[in-house]
Amino acid sequence: MERKTPLISQEDLRRQEEISDYIKGWWQSQGVTPVAYVETYGCQQNEADSEQIRGILERCGYGLTDQAEGADLIVINTCAIREHAAQRVFGNVGALVHTKRRHPGQKIFVCGCMMGKPEISERMKKSYPHVDGIFSPHHLWQLPEHLYRVLIRHRKAYAVEDSDGAIAEGLPVVRTNTIKAWVSIMYGCNNFCSYCIVPYVRGRERSRLPEDILAECRDLIAKGYKEITLLGQNVNSYGKDLGLGVDFADLLGQIAELDGDFILRFMTSHPRDASHKLFDTMASHDKIAKQFHLPFQSGNDRILKAMNRHYDRAQYLSLIEYGRKLMPEIVFTSDVIVGFPGETEEEFEDTVSLIEQVRYEALFTFIYSPRPGTPAAELPDPTPKEEKNRRFDRLLAVQNAISEEKHKALVGKTLRVLVDGKDGDKLTARTDGGRLVRLDGEDDLIGQFITVTITDATTWSLVGALTPLGKRMDAVTLRPAAREDLRTLWEMQIEAFSGLLEKYRDYETNPGAEPFEKVLARFEQPWTVYYFIMAGDRPVGVIRIVDKKDGSRKRIAPIFIMPEHRNNGFAQAAIRAAEQIHGPRHWSLDTILQEPGNLHLYEKMGYRRTGQIERINDRMDIVFYEKD
Ligand code: SAM
Ligand code: SF4
């Protein structure tokens, strides 16, 4: 099938580049370094667009400022999703008349979703004469041209005509964060949920080509970004317009396979298109965060139908069930709307019961806001505002109690987090599930994956303490044990096994009861290597690799991780380090009657079971795995 989504031609993009250079030169000739202020309303997609706007402005010679006052250019990137956001935009753009009076050369542009609605852009044009330029999301890539018209030609720029929304690849980007990056994988939406304005202002679904997305991700990882969030209004329908046979799960898997230490997230999903394949892909890649934002909007089937959502409560719940079965640790979050036109008390209670059933970690709760032009805005809506507010407060109370309980249950657990910044004197970090953790620590931890022990919890966040060895697996190396190390190694092995002694008390090869001589005898075997698992300069465990004499397979005899370092990824990191030394191919794992934890670990690392199992005795199996 032919690709339907057109790309903006290289020639057109080059022309915009030339105009950018011209504007830059023009500013230089004035002896001025201009500064621009970009203000963003609404969702992550708008944040991502603003990063492109900043990129284009930088190419036009602008420096960036975080203050409207005194800026040579102000760009307001608007959101149309709810009435309240739209009103704020009108209020704030109105107030800029005073800012401009104090700085007469100042230019003001308004763009974003609101400008995709003709009646709104028309109102902006007519009633706000101090605004110099208006453009809709489809015309963002032509910003240099709009600027040229305003700055050099002293005219107004107005680019809001509907278009097919062709994709502009390779626009410059100034990212606001050096650790986390947004990557738009598609634009627009085909779903036409009856309450939603997005399809009208952002157009139909258009997917970027997989190779362009992969190249962008590769570049981000090379630059040291540690978290990538793939963006789209409905990422689950990625690729349908391309006809290349690549769906979202395929794309996600391909990105997760890229080298480097990073975590991969995505938003937003639509339950109608969220496939089992997507969950399977998440489960089989370590680098994909076990977090799923799956908006349900309502727990009542009549309302879901009126919303044009194309799934019912039972189908939604079965998706949650599937995800949890596959990944018990998965974190679900969601969006919900209260007070959809005609929603009865009973129907609202269905939403409450769904929340209680699923028990989300967090929820984004919205009161329905009529958007002119959408079908829902035509529906009779007899429920008074006060009643909707009451429902909203009730939902919030139910969810807050659940969030707090879920957070409290994490106290005492050791979790991997990515430290992403600072708030006051505390470091801020996110768990793989996206929970906010505050902790004390040095600034040089920012941008690193570390392990923390959760010491306290509130509704909104967790409090963490750096584990004795906070810097996680980046630092893991394997150090071969020498003969004089063997006693230390033996003692570590015993200590690491101590918590399990009770369980395996009478188990004959219990390393906790293993005599030192046995370790020594194994050390003498030319096909056995003992390694210390080193995190930085501290040993956190022991791994023994056994090479079959003909070299056909390797075996990992049980890995021992010291109790205080368990569950923080060191075992996986050690296997990875062992792969580097001994090659991946054929491995086997000694396992105590196929202990699920051990098997899960291997499968998580992309090994497949060959089906072959060798029974050593009635307590122990060797399970065979392969990896190409
Ligand atoms: N594409 C995403 C989806 O399908 O969930 C997100 C779209 S929208 C930017 C984010 C959320 O805003 C929606 O999930 C919905 O809960 C809410 N929303 C959209 N239109 C709304 C409206 N008219 N009134 C209240 N909430 C609305
Ligand atoms: Fe709006 Fe529905 Fe599209 Fe989300 S899926 S952007 S809620 S129309």
XYZ file of C-alpha atoms in Angstrom, residues 111-376:
266
model
C -0.739 29.281 17.729
C -1.788 25.782 18.825
C -5.072 23.895 18.893
C -7.383 26.851 19.545
C -6.162 28.398 16.317
C -7.274 25.257 14.474
C -10.900 26.322 15.055
C -11.837 28.996 12.442
C -14.338 30.821 14.670
C -11.744 31.126 17.464
C -8.864 32.241 15.248
C -11.255 34.727 13.633
C -12.170 36.109 17.063
C -8.485 36.342 17.986
C -7.765 38.199 14.757
C -10.638 40.664 15.127
C -10.665 41.360 18.864
C -6.940 41.310 19.668
C -5.275 43.712 17.246
C -2.034 43.653 19.247
C -1.513 40.046 18.064
C 0.812 40.038 15.031
C 0.642 36.423 13.916
C -1.755 33.495 14.173
C -1.099 29.979 12.927
C -2.679 26.557 13.463
C -0.677 23.376 14.272
C -0.573 22.400 10.586
C 1.370 25.577 9.785
C 3.988 25.421 12.525
C 6.799 24.428 10.166
C 6.303 27.688 8.251
C 7.041 29.833 11.308
C 10.103 31.483 9.626
C 7.835 32.648 6.804
C 5.255 34.041 9.289
C 8.015 35.836 11.183
C 9.453 37.298 7.991
C 6.075 38.724 7.067
C 5.666 40.366 10.458
C 9.250 41.573 11.078
C 10.462 42.551 7.645
C 7.269 43.262 5.724
C 5.455 44.813 8.704
C 2.300 42.854 7.902
C 0.141 40.517 9.950
C 0.645 36.777 9.478
C -2.428 34.580 9.407
C -2.078 30.876 8.542
C -5.003 28.818 9.708
C -6.452 27.246 6.551
C -7.243 23.601 6.969
C -4.681 21.385 5.288
C -3.900 17.696 5.140
C -1.363 18.263 7.904
C 1.661 16.912 6.087
C 4.549 15.871 8.320
C 7.675 18.007 8.489
C 10.699 15.836 9.316
C 13.933 17.244 10.682
C 12.677 20.506 12.181
C 15.140 21.876 14.725
C 14.246 21.254 18.365
C 15.293 22.920 21.597
C 14.462 20.443 24.327
C 13.633 21.854 27.725
C 14.953 18.834 29.577
C 18.292 17.102 29.206
C 17.196 13.772 30.693
C 13.684 13.188 29.367
C 12.597 13.647 25.774
C 9.240 13.553 23.996
C 9.127 11.976 20.564
C 5.958 12.470 18.518
C 5.353 9.316 16.533
C 2.081 10.420 14.968
C -0.213 13.391 14.716
C -3.971 13.836 14.724
C -6.761 11.462 15.647
C -9.445 9.502 13.794
C -11.592 8.577 16.743
C -14.055 11.424 17.041
C -15.009 10.729 20.637
C -18.217 12.719 20.844
C -16.938 15.189 23.477
C -13.499 15.844 22.002
C -12.257 18.704 19.859
C -8.864 17.174 19.009
C -9.752 15.568 15.637
C -11.190 18.894 14.450
C -8.127 20.952 15.313
C -5.321 18.435 14.713
C -6.703 16.597 11.711
C -6.582 12.910 10.787
C -4.010 10.386 12.005
C -0.625 10.665 10.297
C 2.236 8.410 11.347
C 5.909 9.216 11.016
C 8.032 6.611 9.281
C 9.580 4.041 11.649
C 13.100 4.793 10.412
C 12.716 8.510 11.164
C 11.489 7.743 14.685
C 14.256 5.214 15.291
C 16.873 7.676 14.065
C 15.557 10.341 16.435
C 15.590 7.916 19.383
C 19.098 6.728 18.541
C 20.270 10.311 18.474
C 18.621 11.066 21.834
C 20.224 8.040 23.476
C 23.615 9.014 22.052
C 23.132 12.467 23.552
C 22.579 10.898 26.962
C 18.794 11.102 27.300
C 17.578 8.492 29.774
C 13.838 8.579 29.251
C 11.971 8.673 25.960
C 8.208 9.118 25.827
C 6.525 8.315 22.525
C 3.643 10.677 21.897
C 0.435 10.550 19.954
C -3.285 11.053 20.615
C -3.789 7.343 20.098
C -0.403 5.668 19.786
C -2.051 2.262 19.490
C -3.179 2.992 15.967
C 0.341 3.967 14.892
C 1.223 2.782 11.417
C -2.272 2.049 10.143
C -1.961 4.861 7.604
C 1.496 3.771 6.483
C 0.624 0.361 5.135
C 4.101 -0.943 5.960
C 2.947 -3.754 8.208
C 4.550 -2.080 11.238
C 2.208 -1.507 14.158
C 2.781 0.251 17.455
C 3.920 -2.881 19.286
C 6.512 -3.503 16.545
C 7.789 0.062 16.745
C 7.970 -0.031 20.538
C 9.874 -3.306 20.436
C 12.337 -1.954 17.875
C 13.078 1.129 19.957
C 13.434 -0.965 23.111
C 16.079 -3.029 21.294
C 18.324 -0.005 20.784
C 21.574 -0.074 22.722
C 21.975 2.164 25.735
C 20.528 2.543 29.189
C 17.183 4.281 28.905
C 13.555 3.809 29.765
C 10.791 3.959 27.206
C 7.259 5.239 27.850
C 4.306 6.081 25.651
C 1.067 8.003 25.755
C -1.823 8.058 25.076
C -3.537 4.750 24.406
C -7.089 4.012 23.347
C -8.600 0.849 24.859
C -10.191 -0.053 21.535
C -6.794 -0.348 19.874
C -4.642 -1.532 22.800
C -3.723 -5.048 21.709
C -2.538 -8.091 23.636
C 0.504 -7.933 21.385
C 1.309 -4.536 22.881
C 1.162 -5.929 26.419
C 3.296 -8.903 25.335
C 5.890 -6.528 23.890
C 5.956 -4.519 27.113
C 6.435 -7.665 29.155
C 9.321 -8.902 27.061
C 11.440 -5.735 27.105
C 13.182 -4.458 30.200
C 13.541 -0.982 28.789
C 9.807 -0.451 28.384
C 8.393 1.055 31.573
C 5.720 -1.091 33.127
C 3.324 1.808 33.117
C 0.186 2.092 31.050
C -1.957 5.203 30.745
C -5.234 3.741 29.512
C -8.088 6.296 29.586
C -11.463 4.707 30.314
C -13.532 7.956 30.476
C -16.593 6.249 32.023
C -17.462 2.967 33.718
C -20.947 2.852 32.249
C -21.737 1.197 28.932
C -24.502 3.609 27.855
C -22.205 6.588 28.437
C -19.288 4.904 26.684
C -21.538 4.405 23.684
C -22.704 8.020 23.766
C -19.027 9.014 23.956
C -18.389 6.962 20.795
C -15.587 5.054 22.509
C -16.134 1.649 20.817
C -15.470 -0.560 23.862
C -17.482 -1.507 26.874
C -16.682 -1.888 30.542
C -16.112 -5.652 30.310
C -13.676 -5.298 27.404
C -11.790 -2.586 29.239
C -11.520 -4.664 32.406
C -10.319 -7.681 30.495
C -7.433 -5.611 29.105
C -6.436 -4.592 32.622
C -6.649 -8.206 33.714
C -4.479 -9.367 30.823
C -1.839 -6.726 31.571
C -1.717 -7.577 35.262
C -1.487 -11.304 34.660
C 1.482 -10.740 32.395
C 3.153 -8.033 34.476
C 2.026 -8.121 38.106
C 4.018 -4.960 38.800
C 2.336 -2.888 36.033
C 1.087 0.576 37.006
C -2.187 1.706 35.435
C -3.267 5.336 35.230
C -6.237 6.776 33.403
C -8.415 9.719 32.337
C -12.054 9.997 33.348
C -14.798 12.507 32.566
C -17.600 13.203 35.045
C -20.866 14.873 34.131
C -21.060 13.820 30.470
C -24.439 15.137 29.161
C -27.267 13.090 30.642
C -25.050 11.043 33.010
C -27.319 9.805 35.822
C -26.297 9.216 39.411
C -26.406 5.471 38.783
C -24.228 5.757 35.699
C -21.771 7.854 37.647
C -21.670 5.149 40.342
C -20.556 2.698 37.631
C -17.539 4.926 37.104
C -16.798 4.910 40.837
C -17.082 1.142 40.968
C -14.738 0.731 37.991
C -12.134 2.850 39.753
C -12.536 0.770 42.893
C -12.225 -2.398 40.871
C -9.143 -1.415 38.885
C -7.446 0.556 41.668
C -5.373 2.927 39.536
C -2.175 4.427 40.860
C -3.346 7.844 39.691
C -6.180 9.337 37.724
C -6.717 12.501 35.688
C -10.265 13.566 36.433
C -12.107 16.074 34.241
C -15.530 17.672 34.487
C -17.180 17.499 31.071
C -16.723 20.726 29.158
C -18.922 21.276 26.073
C -16.865 22.007 22.982
C -18.863 23.759 20.259
C -18.796 21.740 17.052
C -18.631 18.332 18.761
C -21.721 16.043 18.809
C -21.864 15.901 22.628
